[in-house]
Every structure is written in C-alpha cells, then in structure tokens.
Tab-separated table of C-alpha atoms in Angstrom:
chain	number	residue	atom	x	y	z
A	1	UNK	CA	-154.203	-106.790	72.784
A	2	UNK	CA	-151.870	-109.563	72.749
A	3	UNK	CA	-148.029	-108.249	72.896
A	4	UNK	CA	-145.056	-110.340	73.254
A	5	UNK	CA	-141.560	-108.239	74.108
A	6	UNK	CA	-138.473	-110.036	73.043
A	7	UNK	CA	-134.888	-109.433	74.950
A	8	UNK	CA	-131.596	-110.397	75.492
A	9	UNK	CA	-130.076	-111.169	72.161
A	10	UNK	CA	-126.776	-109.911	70.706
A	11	UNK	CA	-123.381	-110.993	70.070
A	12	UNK	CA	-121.661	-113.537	71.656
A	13	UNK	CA	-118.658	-116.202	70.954
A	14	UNK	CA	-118.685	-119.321	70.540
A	15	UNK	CA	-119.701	-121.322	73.660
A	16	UNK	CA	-120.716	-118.726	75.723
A	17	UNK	CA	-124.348	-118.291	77.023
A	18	UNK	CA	-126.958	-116.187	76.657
A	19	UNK	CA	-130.724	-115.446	78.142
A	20	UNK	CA	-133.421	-114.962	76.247
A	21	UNK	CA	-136.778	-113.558	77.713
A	22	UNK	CA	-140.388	-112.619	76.470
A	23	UNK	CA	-142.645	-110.068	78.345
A	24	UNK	CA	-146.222	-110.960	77.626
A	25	UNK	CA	-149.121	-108.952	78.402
A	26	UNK	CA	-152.762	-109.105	76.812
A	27	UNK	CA	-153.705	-112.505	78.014
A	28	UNK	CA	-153.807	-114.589	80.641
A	29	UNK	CA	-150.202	-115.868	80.224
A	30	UNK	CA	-150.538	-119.438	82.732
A	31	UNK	CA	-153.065	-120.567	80.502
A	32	UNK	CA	-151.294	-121.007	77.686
A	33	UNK	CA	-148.292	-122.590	76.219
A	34	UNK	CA	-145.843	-120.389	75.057
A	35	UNK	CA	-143.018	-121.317	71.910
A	36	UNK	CA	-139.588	-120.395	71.043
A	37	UNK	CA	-138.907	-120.517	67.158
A	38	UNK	CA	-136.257	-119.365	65.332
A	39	UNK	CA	-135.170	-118.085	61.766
A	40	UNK	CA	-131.535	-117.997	60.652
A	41	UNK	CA	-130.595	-114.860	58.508
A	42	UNK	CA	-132.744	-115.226	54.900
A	43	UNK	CA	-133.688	-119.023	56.209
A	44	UNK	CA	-137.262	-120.309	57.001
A	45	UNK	CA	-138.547	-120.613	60.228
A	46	UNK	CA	-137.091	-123.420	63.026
A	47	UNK	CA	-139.189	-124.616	65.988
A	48	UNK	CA	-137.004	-124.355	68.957
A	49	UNK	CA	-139.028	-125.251	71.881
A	50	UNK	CA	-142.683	-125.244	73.619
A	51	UNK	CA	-143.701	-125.459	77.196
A	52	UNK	CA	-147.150	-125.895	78.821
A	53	UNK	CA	-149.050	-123.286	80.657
A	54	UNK	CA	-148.044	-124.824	84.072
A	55	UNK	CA	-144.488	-124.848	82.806
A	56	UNK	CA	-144.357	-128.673	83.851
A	57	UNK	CA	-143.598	-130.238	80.211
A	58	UNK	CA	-141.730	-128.986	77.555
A	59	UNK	CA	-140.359	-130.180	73.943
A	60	UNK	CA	-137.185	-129.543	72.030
A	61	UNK	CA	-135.843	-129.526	68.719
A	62	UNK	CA	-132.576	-132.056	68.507
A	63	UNK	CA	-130.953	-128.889	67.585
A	64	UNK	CA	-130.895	-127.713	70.934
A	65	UNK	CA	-131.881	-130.171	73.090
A	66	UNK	CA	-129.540	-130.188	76.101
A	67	UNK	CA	-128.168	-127.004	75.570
A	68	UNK	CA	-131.014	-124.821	75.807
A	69	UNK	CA	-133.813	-124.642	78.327
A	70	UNK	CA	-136.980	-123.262	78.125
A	71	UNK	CA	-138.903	-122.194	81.217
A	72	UNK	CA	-141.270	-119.557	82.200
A	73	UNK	CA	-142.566	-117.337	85.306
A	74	UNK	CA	-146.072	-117.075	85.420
A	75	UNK	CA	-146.052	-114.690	88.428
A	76	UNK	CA	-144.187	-112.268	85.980
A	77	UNK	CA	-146.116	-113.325	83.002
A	78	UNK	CA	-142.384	-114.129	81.508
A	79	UNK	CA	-140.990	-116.819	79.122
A	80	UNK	CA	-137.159	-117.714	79.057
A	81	UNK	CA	-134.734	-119.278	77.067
A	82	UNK	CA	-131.597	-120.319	78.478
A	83	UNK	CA	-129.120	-121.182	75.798
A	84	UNK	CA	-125.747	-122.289	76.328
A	85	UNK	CA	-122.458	-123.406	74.549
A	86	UNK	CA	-123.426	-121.446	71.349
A	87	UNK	CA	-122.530	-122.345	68.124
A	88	UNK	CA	-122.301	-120.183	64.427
A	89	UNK	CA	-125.416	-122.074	63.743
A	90	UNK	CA	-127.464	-120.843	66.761
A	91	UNK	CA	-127.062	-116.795	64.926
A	92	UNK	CA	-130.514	-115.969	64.371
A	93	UNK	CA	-133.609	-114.287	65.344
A	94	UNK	CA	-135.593	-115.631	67.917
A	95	UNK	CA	-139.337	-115.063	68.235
A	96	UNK	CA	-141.670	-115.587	71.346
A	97	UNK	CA	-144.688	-116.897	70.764
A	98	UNK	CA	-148.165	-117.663	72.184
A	99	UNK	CA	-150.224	-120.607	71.385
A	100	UNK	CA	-153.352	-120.966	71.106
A	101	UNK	CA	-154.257	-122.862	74.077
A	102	UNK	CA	-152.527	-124.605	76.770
A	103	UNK	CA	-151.362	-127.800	75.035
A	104	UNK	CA	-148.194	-128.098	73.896
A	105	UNK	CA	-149.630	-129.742	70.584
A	106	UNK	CA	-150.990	-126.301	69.312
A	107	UNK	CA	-150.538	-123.951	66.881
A	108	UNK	CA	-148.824	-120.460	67.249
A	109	UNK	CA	-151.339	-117.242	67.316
A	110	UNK	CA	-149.165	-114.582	68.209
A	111	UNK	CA	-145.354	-113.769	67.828
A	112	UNK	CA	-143.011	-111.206	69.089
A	113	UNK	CA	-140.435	-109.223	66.960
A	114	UNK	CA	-137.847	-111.320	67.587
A	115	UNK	CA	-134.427	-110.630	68.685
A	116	UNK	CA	-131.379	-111.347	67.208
A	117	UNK	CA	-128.917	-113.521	68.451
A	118	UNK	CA	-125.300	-113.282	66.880
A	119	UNK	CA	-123.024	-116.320	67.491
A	120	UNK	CA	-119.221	-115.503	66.368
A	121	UNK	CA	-115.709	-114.643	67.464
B	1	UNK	CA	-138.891	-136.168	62.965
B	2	UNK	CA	-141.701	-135.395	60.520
B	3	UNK	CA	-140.709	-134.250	57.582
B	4	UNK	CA	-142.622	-131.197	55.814
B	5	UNK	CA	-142.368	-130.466	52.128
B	6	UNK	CA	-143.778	-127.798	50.660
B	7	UNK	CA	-144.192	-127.060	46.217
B	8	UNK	CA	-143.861	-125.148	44.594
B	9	UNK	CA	-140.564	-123.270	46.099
B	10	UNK	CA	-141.617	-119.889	44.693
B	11	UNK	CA	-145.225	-119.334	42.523
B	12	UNK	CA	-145.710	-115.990	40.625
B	13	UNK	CA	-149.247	-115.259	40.368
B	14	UNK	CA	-151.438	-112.374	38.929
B	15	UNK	CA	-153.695	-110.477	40.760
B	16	UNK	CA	-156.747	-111.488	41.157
B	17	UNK	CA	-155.546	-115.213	40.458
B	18	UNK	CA	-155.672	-118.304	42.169
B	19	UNK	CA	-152.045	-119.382	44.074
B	20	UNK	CA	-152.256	-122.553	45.202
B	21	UNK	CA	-149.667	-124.413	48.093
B	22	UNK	CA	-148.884	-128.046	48.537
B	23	UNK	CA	-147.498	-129.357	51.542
B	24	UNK	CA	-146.978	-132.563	52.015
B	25	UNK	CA	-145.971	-134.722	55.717
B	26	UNK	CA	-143.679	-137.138	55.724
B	27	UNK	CA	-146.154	-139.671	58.397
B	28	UNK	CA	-149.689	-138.447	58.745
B	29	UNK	CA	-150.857	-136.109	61.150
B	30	UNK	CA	-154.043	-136.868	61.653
B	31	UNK	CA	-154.849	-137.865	65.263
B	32	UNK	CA	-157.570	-140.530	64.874
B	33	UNK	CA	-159.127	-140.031	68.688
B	34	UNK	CA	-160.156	-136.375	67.735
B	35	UNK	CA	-160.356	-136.368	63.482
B	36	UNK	CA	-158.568	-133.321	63.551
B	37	UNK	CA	-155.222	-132.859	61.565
B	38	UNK	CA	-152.646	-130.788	63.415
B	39	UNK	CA	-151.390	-128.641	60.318
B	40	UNK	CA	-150.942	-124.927	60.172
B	41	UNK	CA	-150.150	-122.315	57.815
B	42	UNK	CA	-148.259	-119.406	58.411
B	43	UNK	CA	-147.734	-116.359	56.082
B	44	UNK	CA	-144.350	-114.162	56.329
B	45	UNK	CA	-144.397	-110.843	55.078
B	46	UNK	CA	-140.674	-109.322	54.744
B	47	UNK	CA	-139.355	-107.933	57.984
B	48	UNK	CA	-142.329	-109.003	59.671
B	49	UNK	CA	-142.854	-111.795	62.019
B	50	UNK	CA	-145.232	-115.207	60.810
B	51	UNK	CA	-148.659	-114.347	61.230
B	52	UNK	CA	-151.413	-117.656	61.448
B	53	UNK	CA	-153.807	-118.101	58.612
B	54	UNK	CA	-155.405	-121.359	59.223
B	55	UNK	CA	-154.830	-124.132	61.780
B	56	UNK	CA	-156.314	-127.879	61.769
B	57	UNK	CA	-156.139	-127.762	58.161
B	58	UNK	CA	-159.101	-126.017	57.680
B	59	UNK	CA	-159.802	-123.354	60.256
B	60	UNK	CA	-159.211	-119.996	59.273
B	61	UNK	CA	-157.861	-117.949	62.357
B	62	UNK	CA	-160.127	-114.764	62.797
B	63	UNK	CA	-159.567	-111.778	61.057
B	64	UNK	CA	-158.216	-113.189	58.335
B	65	UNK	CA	-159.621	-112.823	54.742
B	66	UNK	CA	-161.574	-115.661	53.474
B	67	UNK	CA	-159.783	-116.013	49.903
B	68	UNK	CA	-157.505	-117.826	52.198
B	69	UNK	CA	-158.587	-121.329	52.803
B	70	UNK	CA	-156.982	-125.072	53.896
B	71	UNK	CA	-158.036	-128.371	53.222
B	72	UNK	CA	-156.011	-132.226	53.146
B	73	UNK	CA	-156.140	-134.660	55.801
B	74	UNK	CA	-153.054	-137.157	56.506
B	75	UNK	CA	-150.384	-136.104	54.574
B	76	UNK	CA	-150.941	-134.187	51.751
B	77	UNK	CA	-152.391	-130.741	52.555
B	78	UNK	CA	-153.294	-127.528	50.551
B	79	UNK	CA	-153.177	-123.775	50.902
B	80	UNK	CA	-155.317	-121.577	48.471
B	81	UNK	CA	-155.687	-117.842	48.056
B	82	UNK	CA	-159.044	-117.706	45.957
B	83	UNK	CA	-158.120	-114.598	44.282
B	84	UNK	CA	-154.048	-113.153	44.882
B	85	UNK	CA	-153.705	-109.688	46.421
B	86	UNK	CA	-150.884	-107.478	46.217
B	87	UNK	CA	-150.565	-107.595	50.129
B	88	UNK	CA	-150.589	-111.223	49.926
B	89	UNK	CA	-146.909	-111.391	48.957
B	90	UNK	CA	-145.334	-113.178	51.366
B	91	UNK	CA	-143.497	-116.680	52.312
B	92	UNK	CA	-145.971	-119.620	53.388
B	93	UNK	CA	-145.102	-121.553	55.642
B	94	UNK	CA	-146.915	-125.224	56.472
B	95	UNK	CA	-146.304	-126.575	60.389
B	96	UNK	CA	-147.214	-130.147	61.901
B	97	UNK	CA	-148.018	-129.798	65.874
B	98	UNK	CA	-148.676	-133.336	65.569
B	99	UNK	CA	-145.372	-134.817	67.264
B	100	UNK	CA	-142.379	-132.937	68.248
B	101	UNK	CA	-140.301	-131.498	66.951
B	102	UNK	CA	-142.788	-129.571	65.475
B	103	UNK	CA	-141.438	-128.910	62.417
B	104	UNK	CA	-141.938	-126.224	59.540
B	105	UNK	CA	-142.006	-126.753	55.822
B	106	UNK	CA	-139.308	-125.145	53.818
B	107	UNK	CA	-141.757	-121.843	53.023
B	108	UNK	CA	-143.123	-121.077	49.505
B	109	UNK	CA	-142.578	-118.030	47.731
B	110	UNK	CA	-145.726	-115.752	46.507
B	111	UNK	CA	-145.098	-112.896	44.610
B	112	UNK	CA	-147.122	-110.941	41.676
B	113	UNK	CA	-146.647	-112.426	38.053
C-alpha cells in the first residue's frame, strides 16, 4: 500500500524558512517522480513543484521558483521541500505526492495528508 | 503558463443524474509524437486529499467506478458521472501535465440537487 507521511509544517513569520519532508513507503520510491502541491485555506489546489525519480530535473511554479527547492533522498525513500523567505501567501497545506511514473510530465496517483504551513507574525 | 478553466463553478445534480464538467486549456495539450493528451481529473472530497479519476483524458485510474468517464482532445475536455451518487460530492478538479507549471483548473462544485 502506497503511503505518503507529510512533516514539518507550522507557524512561522514572515521570511523565515521552513522544511518540508514526505516519508514514502509502498513503492519503489527512485522510480518515480514525486510532486509538491499546495491548497491555500478554502482555495483550489496549486502545483508547487515535481522532480524526477533520479532527482536530476525538477519544475517550479513562478510562485516559488527561487525560493523553494525541491529535492529528494532515495536511500531514505524521502522527498523535501526547502522553502525560504515565506510570505502570507505561502499559508497553506502542502501535500506529497506520487506520480505515476518517473516522468516529470505525469499525473499524480497518490497524495499524503498534507501539512499545514502557517505564514504570519 | 497554461491556463485551465473549468464550468460550471458549482452544478447541483440529482441522484441518479448525469453531472457533466467542462474544462477547457488555454493552448492544447495534446502532444502530437504520442496522440495522447496530458489532462487529468481529480475529485476532492471535504477534508480529504485529491484522489485521481482519470488521466490522458480518457483513462480511468483503477478502482474507480465506471460512471466516471473523460473524453476531449486539445483544448476542450469533459468530465461525466453517468449517473450522480451521494458519495460523489466533491470538488473536480481538471490538471494539464503538458508543460510546466502544471497547472490546475479552478475546481467545480458537485453537490445533490
């Protein structure tokens, strides 16, 4: 069974960082990409980010694009988002996800809970 | 960017009825080396996360019920639930993979009329 296990998220200020991670188990995790997307508090959902299986190539919404990096550790079967300088607009939940195969042009076919991420001062 | 737009916002249905979803892409998203559009649907049940119904426009992801179907090609693409269930109220949600960023449509609203 596929499970994806959100962490990291809370409150933070403004411009501070925070780490986001996602403990996958049920698959083999290098051989597929993995996805960040978001949803802002009674919004619709916002793709974040998406990197390959080999963690090699990666996309970005303009949203976050140099401010957040996505990354992963395939020897700990372990996706990441690094996000820095927050903003009020980052506050959301932010769900792991698995696509379906190894390209980053893929849909989703599993998501986390999510965890929420609270930007404000 | 690709744009995604998605009508109606909100449809009430009654059970048993047929709910059907437009989305629409602002460029095509057909990829013309392998035929296949790169359009999902997603369905949102309240404090759940999205869970896939159908991806290339047509496929139906397994396990889920087959009153649930796809179809379009370029831009213009359409969800249908054959016959509306009272577990099928959710938000819908239409995705290009096509070109990043991979954007969402704006999510339509199914409830029970």
């Amino acid at each position: 069974e596929v499970q994806l296990l959100e962490s990291g998220g809370g409150l933070v200020q403004p411009g501070e960082s925070l780490r986001l991670s996602c403990a996958a188990s049920g698959f083999t995790f290098s051989r597929y990409a993995m996805s960040w997307v978001r949803q802002a508090p009674g919004k619709g959902l916002e793709w974040v980010s998406v990197i390959d299986g080999s963690g090699g190539s990666t996309f970005y919404a303009d949203s976050v694009r140099g401010r957040c990096t996505i990354s992963r550790d395939n020897s700990k079967n372990t996706l990441y988002l690094q996000m820095n300088t927050l903003r009020a607009e980052d506050t959301a939940v932010y769900y792991c996800a698995k696509n379906s195969d190894n390209s980053r042009y893929s849909a989703v076919d599993y998501w986390g809970q999510g965890t929420l991420v609270t930007v404000s001062s | 960017d690709i744009v995604m737009t998605q009508s109606p916002d909100s449809l009430g249905v009654s059970l048993g009825e047929r709910a059907t979803i437009n989305c629409k892409s602002s460029q095509s998203v057909l990829y013309s080396s392998n035929n296949k559009n790169y359009l999902a649907w997603y369905q949102q049940k309240p404090g759940q996360p999205p869970k896939l119904l159908i991806y290339w426009a047509s496929t139906r992801e397994s396990g889920v019920p087959d009153r649930f179907s796809g179809s379009g090609s370029g831009t213009d693409f359409t969800l249908t639930i054959s016959s509306l269930q009272a577990e099928d109220v959710a938000v819908y949600y239409c995705q290009q993979y096509y070109s990043s960023p991979f954007t969402f449509g704006p999510g339509t609203k199914v409830d029970i009329k």
